[in-house]
mmCIF file of C-alpha atoms in Angstrom:
data_model
loop_
_atom_site.group_PDB
_atom_site.id
_atom_site.type_symbol
_atom_site.label_atom_id
_atom_site.label_comp_id
_atom_site.label_asym_id
_atom_site.label_seq_id
_atom_site.Cartn_x
_atom_site.Cartn_y
_atom_site.Cartn_z
ATOM 1 C CA MET A 103 -61.529 26.582 -22.189
ATOM 2 C CA PRO A 104 -57.999 25.254 -21.515
ATOM 3 C CA VAL A 105 -56.038 27.370 -19.064
ATOM 4 C CA PRO A 106 -52.250 27.554 -19.474
ATOM 5 C CA VAL A 107 -50.402 27.122 -16.235
ATOM 6 C CA GLN A 108 -48.855 30.464 -15.341
ATOM 7 C CA THR A 109 -45.103 30.388 -14.811
ATOM 8 C CA SER A 110 -42.306 32.867 -15.100
ATOM 9 C CA ARG A 111 -41.748 31.970 -18.761
ATOM 10 C CA GLN A 112 -44.408 32.192 -21.453
ATOM 11 C CA ASN A 113 -43.048 29.331 -23.640
ATOM 12 C CA VAL A 114 -43.242 26.982 -20.674
ATOM 13 C CA ALA A 115 -46.831 28.012 -19.995
ATOM 14 C CA GLN A 116 -47.681 27.109 -23.570
ATOM 15 C CA THR A 117 -46.288 23.568 -23.163
ATOM 16 C CA VAL A 118 -48.228 22.654 -20.001
ATOM 17 C CA VAL A 119 -51.997 23.226 -20.238
ATOM 18 C CA PHE A 120 -54.405 22.164 -17.491
ATOM 19 C CA ALA A 121 -58.138 21.843 -18.212
ATOM 20 C CA ALA A 122 -60.948 19.738 -16.723
ATOM 21 C CA GLY A 123 -58.562 17.768 -14.550
ATOM 22 C CA VAL A 124 -56.360 16.753 -17.498
ATOM 23 C CA CYS A 125 -52.807 18.012 -17.829
ATOM 24 C CA ARG A 126 -52.057 18.316 -21.513
ATOM 25 C CA LEU A 127 -48.483 18.610 -22.679
ATOM 26 C CA VAL A 128 -47.779 20.177 -26.061
ATOM 27 C CA GLY A 129 -44.834 21.528 -28.020
ATOM 28 C CA ASP A 130 -41.225 20.443 -28.105
ATOM 29 C CA TRP A 131 -39.916 18.192 -25.318
ATOM 30 C CA GLY A 132 -36.586 17.349 -26.911
ATOM 31 C CA VAL A 133 -33.053 17.682 -25.651
ATOM 32 C CA GLN A 134 -32.325 20.866 -27.604
ATOM 33 C CA ILE A 135 -35.026 22.928 -25.920
ATOM 34 C CA LEU A 136 -34.501 21.282 -22.538
ATOM 35 C CA SER A 137 -30.776 22.041 -22.575
ATOM 36 C CA ALA A 138 -31.520 25.757 -22.139
ATOM 37 C CA ARG A 139 -30.717 27.148 -18.730
ATOM 38 C CA THR A 140 -33.447 26.567 -16.102
ATOM 39 C CA GLU A 141 -35.763 25.124 -18.794
ATOM 40 C CA VAL A 142 -36.129 21.785 -17.012
ATOM 41 C CA GLU A 143 -36.781 23.438 -13.671
ATOM 42 C CA HIS A 144 -39.462 25.710 -15.095
ATOM 43 C CA ARG A 145 -41.286 22.806 -16.717
ATOM 44 C CA ARG A 146 -41.181 20.866 -13.479
ATOM 45 C CA GLN A 147 -42.651 23.879 -11.696
ATOM 46 C CA ALA A 148 -45.391 24.133 -14.329
ATOM 47 C CA MET A 149 -46.339 20.454 -13.929
ATOM 48 C CA SER A 150 -46.220 20.787 -10.146
ATOM 49 C CA ALA A 151 -48.556 23.777 -10.347
ATOM 50 C CA ALA A 152 -50.951 21.698 -12.443
ATOM 51 C CA THR A 153 -50.947 18.783 -10.015
ATOM 52 C CA GLY A 154 -51.478 21.178 -7.143
ATOM 53 C CA ALA A 155 -54.490 22.861 -8.741
ATOM 54 C CA ALA A 156 -58.015 22.413 -7.379
ATOM 55 C CA GLY A 157 -59.233 18.874 -7.976
ATOM 56 C CA GLY A 158 -55.765 17.636 -8.958
ATOM 57 C CA VAL A 159 -54.740 15.921 -12.158
ATOM 58 C CA LYS A 160 -56.981 13.050 -13.246
ATOM 59 C CA GLY A 161 -55.174 12.311 -16.472
ATOM 60 C CA TRP A 162 -52.228 13.160 -18.696
ATOM 61 C CA ASP A 163 -52.413 13.787 -22.430
ATOM 62 C CA LEU A 164 -49.152 13.646 -24.352
ATOM 63 C CA THR A 165 -50.587 13.312 -27.845
ATOM 64 C CA GLY A 166 -50.053 17.021 -28.489
ATOM 65 C CA ILE A 167 -46.269 16.822 -28.073
ATOM 66 C CA THR A 168 -44.585 17.469 -31.404
ATOM 67 C CA ARG A 169 -41.205 16.061 -30.349
ATOM 68 C CA LEU A 170 -40.331 13.763 -27.453
ATOM 69 C CA ASP A 171 -36.947 12.092 -27.101
ATOM 70 C CA ALA A 172 -35.285 10.090 -24.337
ATOM 71 C CA VAL A 173 -34.350 13.194 -22.343
ATOM 72 C CA GLY A 174 -37.872 14.579 -22.285
ATOM 73 C CA ALA A 175 -39.359 11.163 -21.552
ATOM 74 C CA GLN A 176 -36.916 10.735 -18.689
ATOM 75 C CA LEU A 177 -37.973 14.092 -17.269
ATOM 76 C CA LEU A 178 -41.624 13.050 -17.270
ATOM 77 C CA TRP A 179 -40.878 9.546 -16.002
ATOM 78 C CA GLN A 180 -39.015 10.897 -12.992
ATOM 79 C CA PHE A 181 -41.767 13.431 -12.313
ATOM 80 C CA TRP A 182 -44.320 10.601 -12.265
ATOM 81 C CA GLY A 183 -42.237 8.651 -9.771
ATOM 82 C CA GLN A 184 -41.104 6.079 -12.363
ATOM 83 C CA LYS A 185 -44.599 4.672 -12.893
ATOM 84 C CA PHE A 186 -47.469 5.300 -15.304
ATOM 85 C CA PRO A 187 -50.042 7.774 -13.956
ATOM 86 C CA ASP A 188 -53.797 7.236 -14.273
ATOM 87 C CA GLY A 189 -55.531 8.384 -17.440
ATOM 88 C CA LEU A 190 -52.368 8.534 -19.528
ATOM 89 C CA GLN A 191 -52.844 9.109 -23.273
ATOM 90 C CA LEU A 192 -49.841 8.304 -25.485
ATOM 91 C CA THR A 193 -49.049 7.804 -29.137
ATOM 92 C CA ASP A 194 -47.553 4.504 -30.277
ATOM 93 C CA SER A 195 -44.001 5.844 -30.432
ATOM 94 C CA GLN A 196 -44.363 7.452 -26.997
ATOM 95 C CA GLN A 197 -45.725 4.229 -25.567
ATOM 96 C CA ALA A 198 -42.687 2.307 -26.865
ATOM 97 C CA LEU A 199 -40.328 4.900 -25.369
ATOM 98 C CA PHE A 200 -41.903 4.793 -21.920
ATOM 99 C CA LYS A 201 -41.999 0.994 -22.052
ATOM 100 C CA VAL A 202 -38.199 0.978 -22.353
ATOM 101 C CA LEU A 203 -37.920 3.283 -19.336
ATOM 102 C CA ALA A 204 -40.243 1.030 -17.328
ATOM 103 C CA GLU A 205 -38.163 -2.047 -18.170
ATOM 104 C CA HIS A 206 -34.901 -0.357 -17.142
ATOM 105 C CA PRO A 207 -35.509 1.481 -13.873
ATOM 106 C CA ILE A 208 -32.980 4.068 -12.780
ATOM 107 C CA GLU A 209 -30.890 3.227 -9.780
ATOM 108 C CA PRO A 210 -31.390 5.720 -6.974
ATOM 109 C CA VAL A 211 -28.578 8.233 -6.674
ATOM 110 C CA VAL A 212 -26.596 7.656 -3.519
ATOM 111 C CA PRO A 213 -26.154 10.959 -1.726
ATOM 112 C CA PRO A 214 -22.557 11.928 -1.039
ATOM 113 C CA PRO A 215 -21.409 11.111 2.470
ATOM 114 C CA PRO A 216 -21.379 14.015 4.870
ATOM 115 C CA ILE A 217 -18.064 15.732 5.414
ATOM 116 C CA ASP A 218 -16.426 14.530 8.589
ATOM 117 C CA TRP A 219 -14.184 17.352 9.711
ATOM 118 C CA PHE A 220 -12.733 15.268 12.539
ATOM 119 C CA GLY A 221 -12.237 12.081 10.533
ATOM 120 C CA TRP A 222 -8.473 12.503 10.731
ATOM 121 C CA VAL A 223 -8.714 12.050 14.501
ATOM 122 C CA ALA A 224 -10.370 8.656 14.051
ATOM 123 C CA THR A 225 -7.820 7.711 11.375
ATOM 124 C CA LEU A 226 -4.953 8.724 13.638
ATOM 125 C CA GLY A 227 -6.421 6.787 16.538
ATOM 126 C CA LYS A 228 -6.980 3.716 14.383
ATOM 127 C CA GLY A 229 -3.403 3.847 13.110
ATOM 128 C CA PHE A 230 -2.082 4.206 16.646
ATOM 129 C CA TYR A 231 -4.190 1.266 17.793
ATOM 130 C CA ILE A 232 -2.934 -0.925 14.924
ATOM 131 C CA ALA A 233 0.684 0.032 15.655
ATOM 132 C CA LEU A 234 0.155 -0.714 19.357
ATOM 133 C CA ASP A 235 -1.388 -4.078 18.527
ATOM 134 C CA HIS A 236 1.544 -5.023 16.278
ATOM 135 C CA GLY A 237 4.004 -3.843 18.926
ATOM 136 C CA ARG A 238 2.278 -6.002 21.525
ATOM 137 C CA GLY A 239 2.372 -8.989 19.160
ATOM 138 C CA LEU A 240 6.089 -8.487 18.449
ATOM 139 C CA LEU A 241 6.824 -8.218 22.175
ATOM 140 C CA ILE A 242 4.979 -11.467 22.884
ATOM 141 C CA LEU A 243 6.808 -13.119 19.989
ATOM 142 C CA LEU A 244 10.145 -11.875 21.331
ATOM 143 C CA GLY A 245 9.370 -13.233 24.793
ATOM 144 C CA GLY A 246 8.491 -16.635 23.387
ATOM 145 C CA LEU A 247 11.656 -16.558 21.274
ATOM 146 C CA LEU A 248 13.837 -15.933 24.329
ATOM 147 C CA LEU A 249 12.171 -18.795 26.213
ATOM 148 C CA ASN A 250 12.663 -21.167 23.291
ATOM 149 C CA PHE A 251 16.293 -20.074 22.931
ATOM 150 C CA TRP A 252 16.908 -20.701 26.634
ATOM 151 C CA GLY A 253 15.313 -24.119 26.329
ATOM 152 C CA MET A 254 17.562 -24.939 23.377
ATOM 153 C CA LEU A 255 20.631 -23.922 25.383
ATOM 154 C CA LYS A 256 19.590 -26.207 28.241
ATOM 155 C CA ARG A 257 18.862 -29.132 25.910
ATOM 156 C CA PRO A 258 20.897 -28.536 22.750
ATOM 157 C CA ILE A 259 20.390 -32.086 21.550
ATOM 158 C CA HIS A 260 16.698 -31.307 20.990
ATOM 159 C CA GLY A 261 17.403 -28.046 19.129
ATOM 160 C CA PRO A 262 16.113 -27.469 15.595
ATOM 161 C CA TRP A 263 19.566 -27.769 14.036
ATOM 162 C CA ARG A 264 18.346 -29.136 10.720
ATOM 163 C CA GLU A 265 15.929 -26.213 10.288
ATOM 164 C CA ILE A 266 18.667 -23.766 11.258
ATOM 165 C CA SER A 267 21.025 -25.273 8.696
ATOM 166 C CA ALA A 268 18.385 -25.071 5.962
ATOM 167 C CA GLN A 269 17.598 -21.451 6.777
ATOM 168 C CA VAL A 270 21.298 -20.524 6.829
ATOM 169 C CA PHE A 271 21.580 -21.860 3.297
ATOM 170 C CA ARG A 272 18.410 -20.119 2.079
ATOM 171 C CA THR A 273 18.996 -16.742 3.721
ATOM 172 C CA GLY A 274 22.786 -16.697 3.463
ATOM 173 C CA ALA A 275 24.306 -18.737 0.657
ATOM 174 C CA GLN A 276 21.511 -18.050 -1.813
ATOM 175 C CA ALA A 277 21.714 -14.309 -1.119
ATOM 176 C CA LEU A 278 25.405 -13.971 -1.987
ATOM 177 C CA GLY A 279 24.766 -13.226 -5.648
ATOM 178 C CA ILE A 280 22.327 -10.332 -5.292
ATOM 179 C CA THR A 281 24.230 -8.717 -2.412
ATOM 180 C CA ALA A 282 27.508 -8.952 -4.339
ATOM 181 C CA LEU A 283 26.021 -7.398 -7.478
ATOM 182 C CA VAL A 284 24.269 -4.535 -5.707
ATOM 183 C CA GLY A 285 27.210 -3.887 -3.385
ATOM 184 C CA PHE A 286 29.666 -3.789 -6.277
ATOM 185 C CA LEU A 287 27.519 -1.353 -8.255
ATOM 186 C CA ILE A 288 26.883 0.885 -5.244
ATOM 187 C CA GLY A 289 30.626 1.002 -4.577
ATOM 188 C CA ILE A 290 31.275 2.105 -8.167
ATOM 189 C CA VAL A 291 28.590 4.809 -8.030
ATOM 190 C CA LEU A 292 29.731 6.121 -4.647
ATOM 191 C CA SER A 293 33.375 6.143 -5.748
ATOM 192 C CA TYR A 294 32.641 8.032 -8.970
ATOM 193 C CA LEU A 295 30.556 10.668 -7.195
ATOM 194 C CA SER A 296 33.119 11.116 -4.428
ATOM 195 C CA ALA A 297 36.037 11.232 -6.856
ATOM 196 C CA GLN A 298 34.458 14.069 -8.830
ATOM 197 C CA GLN A 299 34.099 16.206 -5.728
ATOM 198 C CA LEU A 300 37.497 15.349 -4.229
ATOM 199 C CA ALA A 301 39.285 15.991 -7.532
ATOM 200 C CA VAL A 302 38.110 19.611 -7.434
ATOM 201 C CA PHE A 303 40.119 20.183 -4.226
ATOM 202 C CA GLY A 304 42.990 17.909 -5.192
ATOM 203 C CA ALA A 305 42.198 15.522 -2.340
ATOM 204 C CA GLY A 306 41.698 12.318 -4.293
ATOM 205 C CA GLN A 307 43.709 10.259 -1.808
ATOM 206 C CA PHE A 308 41.050 10.803 0.853
ATOM 207 C CA ILE A 309 38.631 8.654 -1.127
ATOM 208 C CA VAL A 310 40.016 5.611 0.702
ATOM 209 C CA LYS A 311 38.896 6.978 4.079
ATOM 210 C CA LEU A 312 35.580 8.199 2.678
ATOM 211 C CA LEU A 313 34.650 4.920 1.011
ATOM 212 C CA GLY A 314 35.989 2.730 3.805
ATOM 213 C CA VAL A 315 34.131 4.363 6.675
ATOM 214 C CA SER A 316 30.897 5.065 4.830
ATOM 215 C CA ILE A 317 30.597 1.553 3.402
ATOM 216 C CA VAL A 318 31.809 -0.519 6.343
ATOM 217 C CA ARG A 319 30.090 1.489 9.057
ATOM 218 C CA GLU A 320 26.808 2.570 7.476
ATOM 219 C CA LEU A 321 26.116 1.738 3.845
ATOM 220 C CA GLY A 322 27.145 -1.924 3.886
ATOM 221 C CA PRO A 323 24.989 -3.054 6.842
ATOM 222 C CA VAL A 324 21.945 -1.026 5.779
ATOM 223 C CA LEU A 325 22.214 -2.080 2.122
ATOM 224 C CA ALA A 326 22.573 -5.769 3.024
ATOM 225 C CA ALA A 327 19.662 -5.520 5.473
ATOM 226 C CA ILE A 328 17.386 -3.908 2.896
ATOM 227 C CA LEU A 329 18.224 -6.588 0.334
ATOM 228 C CA VAL A 330 17.685 -9.388 2.849
ATOM 229 C CA ALA A 331 14.411 -7.839 4.032
ATOM 230 C CA GLY A 332 13.124 -7.717 0.479
ATOM 231 C CA ARG A 333 14.380 -11.175 -0.408
ATOM 232 C CA SER A 334 14.482 -13.401 2.676
ATOM 233 C CA GLY A 335 11.997 -11.469 4.813
ATOM 234 C CA SER A 336 9.264 -11.659 2.210
ATOM 235 C CA SER A 337 10.090 -15.338 1.632
ATOM 236 C CA ILE A 338 9.714 -16.153 5.334
ATOM 237 C CA THR A 339 6.396 -14.323 5.559
ATOM 238 C CA ALA A 340 5.104 -16.052 2.439
ATOM 239 C CA GLN A 341 6.210 -19.487 3.680
ATOM 240 C CA ILE A 342 4.466 -19.147 7.027
ATOM 241 C CA GLY A 343 1.468 -17.513 5.358
ATOM 242 C CA VAL A 344 1.078 -20.428 2.947
ATOM 243 C CA MET A 345 1.244 -22.770 5.923
ATOM 244 C CA ARG A 346 -1.642 -20.799 7.398
ATOM 245 C CA VAL A 347 -3.626 -20.986 4.163
ATOM 246 C CA THR A 348 -3.040 -24.737 3.806
ATOM 247 C CA GLN A 349 -3.821 -25.271 7.526
ATOM 248 C CA GLU A 350 -0.368 -26.689 8.255
ATOM 249 C CA LEU A 351 -0.080 -24.442 11.308
ATOM 250 C CA ASP A 352 -3.326 -25.854 12.665
ATOM 251 C CA ALA A 353 -1.976 -29.358 12.115
ATOM 252 C CA MET A 354 1.184 -28.452 14.041
ATOM 253 C CA GLN A 355 -0.889 -27.264 16.980
ATOM 254 C CA VAL A 356 -2.932 -30.461 16.943
ATOM 255 C CA MET A 357 0.260 -32.559 16.992
ATOM 256 C CA GLY A 358 1.713 -30.435 19.799
ATOM 257 C CA ILE A 359 4.599 -29.023 17.752
ATOM 258 C CA SER A 360 5.737 -25.594 18.944
ATOM 259 C CA GLU A 361 5.552 -22.892 16.269
ATOM 260 C CA GLY A 362 8.139 -20.830 18.076
ATOM 261 C CA GLN A 363 10.667 -23.651 18.300
ATOM 262 C CA ARG A 364 10.241 -25.039 14.790
ATOM 263 C CA LEU A 365 9.409 -21.935 12.763
ATOM 264 C CA ILE A 366 10.502 -18.738 14.518
ATOM 265 C CA LEU A 367 13.646 -19.770 16.408
ATOM 266 C CA PRO A 368 15.480 -21.351 13.414
ATOM 267 C CA ARG A 369 14.821 -18.343 11.193
ATOM 268 C CA VAL A 370 15.891 -15.779 13.785
ATOM 269 C CA ILE A 371 19.089 -17.694 14.607
ATOM 270 C CA ALA A 372 19.853 -18.260 10.930
ATOM 271 C CA LEU A 373 19.464 -14.592 9.981
ATOM 272 C CA GLY A 374 21.363 -13.557 13.113
ATOM 273 C CA LEU A 375 24.268 -15.695 11.890
ATOM 274 C CA THR A 376 24.148 -14.973 8.175
ATOM 275 C CA MET A 377 23.550 -11.209 8.290
ATOM 276 C CA PRO A 378 27.002 -10.307 9.731
ATOM 277 C CA MET A 379 28.634 -12.467 7.063
ATOM 278 C CA LEU A 380 26.480 -10.901 4.354
ATOM 279 C CA VAL A 381 27.435 -7.476 5.686
ATOM 280 C CA LEU A 382 31.149 -8.307 5.396
ATOM 281 C CA TRP A 383 30.547 -9.790 1.943
ATOM 282 C CA THR A 384 28.663 -6.692 0.800
ATOM 283 C CA ASP A 385 31.379 -4.445 2.261
ATOM 284 C CA THR A 386 34.046 -6.360 0.363
ATOM 285 C CA MET A 387 32.246 -6.167 -2.967
ATOM 286 C CA ALA A 388 31.379 -2.486 -2.496
ATOM 287 C CA LEU A 389 34.996 -1.638 -1.633
ATOM 288 C CA LEU A 390 36.172 -3.634 -4.628
ATOM 289 C CA GLY A 391 33.838 -1.656 -6.899
ATOM 290 C CA GLY A 392 34.972 1.598 -5.334
ATOM 291 C CA MET A 393 38.612 0.590 -5.728
ATOM 292 C CA LEU A 394 38.214 -0.065 -9.436
ATOM 293 C CA ALA A 395 36.295 3.163 -9.966
ATOM 294 C CA ALA A 396 38.978 5.134 -8.087
ATOM 295 C CA LYS A 397 41.652 3.601 -10.331
ATOM 296 C CA PHE A 398 39.925 4.700 -13.539
ATOM 297 C CA GLU A 399 38.626 8.051 -12.248
ATOM 298 C CA LEU A 400 41.552 9.249 -10.094
ATOM 299 C CA GLY A 401 44.354 6.991 -11.308
ATOM 300 C CA LEU A 402 44.917 5.516 -7.826
ATOM 301 C CA SER A 403 46.759 2.212 -7.767
ATOM 302 C CA VAL A 404 44.804 -0.817 -6.595
ATOM 303 C CA VAL A 405 47.760 -1.933 -4.481
ATOM 304 C CA TRP A 406 48.041 1.492 -2.852
ATOM 305 C CA PHE A 407 44.297 1.546 -2.209
ATOM 306 C CA ALA A 408 44.406 -1.893 -0.557
ATOM 307 C CA GLU A 409 47.409 -0.945 1.621
ATOM 308 C CA ARG A 410 45.740 2.222 2.924
ATOM 309 C CA LEU A 411 42.367 0.589 3.485
ATOM 310 C CA PRO A 412 43.006 -1.145 6.883
ATOM 311 C CA ASP A 413 44.339 2.046 8.478
ATOM 312 C CA ALA A 414 41.500 4.107 7.010
ATOM 313 C CA ILE A 415 38.743 1.836 8.286
ATOM 314 C CA GLY A 416 39.984 0.459 11.593
ATOM 315 C CA ILE A 417 38.747 -2.670 13.357
ATOM 316 C CA LYS A 418 36.238 -0.607 15.343
ATOM 317 C CA ASN A 419 34.113 0.135 12.296
ATOM 318 C CA TYR A 420 34.090 -3.525 11.326
ATOM 319 C CA TRP A 421 32.729 -4.480 14.751
ATOM 320 C CA ILE A 422 30.069 -1.799 14.448
ATOM 321 C CA GLY A 423 28.986 -3.258 11.109
ATOM 322 C CA ILE A 424 28.876 -6.779 12.563
ATOM 323 C CA ILE A 425 26.798 -5.651 15.550
ATOM 324 C CA LYS A 426 24.378 -3.920 13.223
ATOM 325 C CA GLY A 427 24.217 -7.029 11.060
ATOM 326 C CA VAL A 428 23.217 -9.252 13.981
ATOM 327 C CA THR A 429 20.555 -6.785 15.108
ATOM 328 C CA PHE A 430 19.179 -6.247 11.613
ATOM 329 C CA GLY A 431 19.032 -9.995 10.961
ATOM 330 C CA ALA A 432 17.130 -10.747 14.158
ATOM 331 C CA TRP A 433 14.739 -7.850 13.521
ATOM 332 C CA ILE A 434 13.988 -8.877 9.937
ATOM 333 C CA ALA A 435 13.336 -12.501 10.905
ATOM 334 C CA LEU A 436 11.148 -11.508 13.867
ATOM 335 C CA VAL A 437 9.037 -9.123 11.786
ATOM 336 C CA ALA A 438 8.707 -11.634 8.946
ATOM 337 C CA CYS A 439 7.517 -14.357 11.313
ATOM 338 C CA HIS A 440 5.139 -11.956 13.059
ATOM 339 C CA PHE A 441 3.344 -10.961 9.871
ATOM 340 C CA GLY A 442 3.424 -14.538 8.595
ATOM 341 C CA LEU A 443 1.587 -15.808 11.673
ATOM 342 C CA ARG A 444 -0.995 -13.016 11.348
ATOM 343 C CA ILE A 445 -1.969 -13.905 7.790
ATOM 344 C CA GLU A 446 -5.549 -15.068 7.428
ATOM 345 C CA PRO A 447 -6.378 -18.194 5.391
ATOM 346 C CA ASN A 448 -6.960 -16.380 2.089
ATOM 347 C CA THR A 449 -4.754 -15.231 -0.776
ATOM 348 C CA GLU A 450 -5.545 -11.519 -0.401
ATOM 349 C CA SER A 451 -4.269 -11.480 3.166
ATOM 350 C CA LEU A 452 -1.134 -13.300 2.015
ATOM 351 C CA GLY A 453 -0.227 -10.509 -0.411
ATOM 352 C CA LYS A 454 -0.991 -7.731 2.055
ATOM 353 C CA GLY A 455 0.928 -9.456 4.849
ATOM 354 C CA THR A 456 4.017 -9.971 2.705
ATOM 355 C CA THR A 457 4.008 -6.324 1.616
ATOM 356 C CA ALA A 458 3.522 -5.084 5.186
ATOM 357 C CA SER A 459 6.332 -7.352 6.369
ATOM 358 C CA VAL A 460 8.872 -5.945 3.902
ATOM 359 C CA VAL A 461 7.872 -2.320 4.507
ATOM 360 C CA THR A 462 7.943 -2.718 8.301
ATOM 361 C CA ALA A 463 11.285 -4.529 8.246
ATOM 362 C CA ILE A 464 12.980 -1.900 6.057
ATOM 363 C CA THR A 465 11.516 0.962 8.093
ATOM 364 C CA GLY A 466 12.690 -0.708 11.293
ATOM 365 C CA VAL A 467 16.183 -1.229 9.874
ATOM 366 C CA ILE A 468 16.523 2.476 9.115
ATOM 367 C CA LEU A 469 15.160 3.403 12.540
ATOM 368 C CA ILE A 470 17.521 1.012 14.333
ATOM 369 C CA ASP A 471 20.439 2.367 12.312
ATOM 370 C CA ALA A 472 19.528 5.904 13.389
ATOM 371 C CA ILE A 473 19.384 4.777 17.029
ATOM 372 C CA TYR A 474 22.803 3.155 16.698
ATOM 373 C CA ALA A 475 24.172 6.350 15.160
ATOM 374 C CA ILE A 476 22.957 8.387 18.130
ATOM 375 C CA ILE A 477 24.313 5.874 20.660
ATOM 376 C CA PHE A 478 27.739 5.610 19.015
ATOM 377 C CA ASN A 479 27.942 9.381 18.706
ATOM 378 C CA GLU A 480 27.215 9.822 22.411
ATOM 379 C CA MET A 481 29.847 7.192 23.189
ATOM 380 C CA ASN A 482 32.347 8.922 20.851
ATOM 381 C CA ILE A 483 32.819 5.718 18.897
#
């Protein structure tokens, strides 16, 4: 006489019947009944109890199942280890269903990785190592640049003057438009915001001092450097990176042409020369925009604004802006060349290197500006 497998639920015991070594499954094995809480687990326990009985299971009989869908078939298929057991009795529809499961095996579920509570330490160490490696590379590049510059001073006739001239045009003359537009608009915005606050206290005439010092000393150099880093810095990195991809750098090494003298030195000198001029150009356009905004917002005469401007700014602030421009230009060119030489010969590395170059250059510009601010403050300049 068939013996139902005893479980904690009577309806489950009625669906799994073990007799004479054959495990017979009956009843409903559809998704509706299996969606009940703990139903699947109880049926697995019932089948496990049958397979663990004395003598084990010698066959499976599924012909007594009244309803079997994909969910129920999947439950049985996983219990059997995704293979047909011995002595399996199926109806035609059941055989077709299990044939589909056999033809499309389930990929094993990848267990979630264990939680690494100290992973941040490894991440921090890796970031520090990468920063140290880039710092070492920049220091080596700077040393080679100084040696090449000294060699050019000793033998100026062999200097890369044509490359320097080309880079001055690309990084300087071609950047006049964007720096003028952005500088002019920033001057208008800064003037409008300052005029609204100064008008409250009736101190509109102080806008000349406010705009002059803030633009010439801080905003002009930083704004021009950010624009050049995004425009010329990315262009330099991309140019050298493409030379790496097309193996032009390897060809230069084979021919004995110095990368530092023909690629790095001209770009650093060119940006060191053009950045101070771009800073003065950006200052001029920003002050012009601020002057026009002050005329319409506060009613200040353009002639009066221009007459008060030299006394409000002072030559000292102009020299500070020029010094910052030279430093920012050399830094941007050095960083751009560094990341360009580190690009691997594939397009993915080219995109990542260009992005890293721009981000590093802009971050360095802001950091250098903060250092200059501290130094000039300590010197009471």
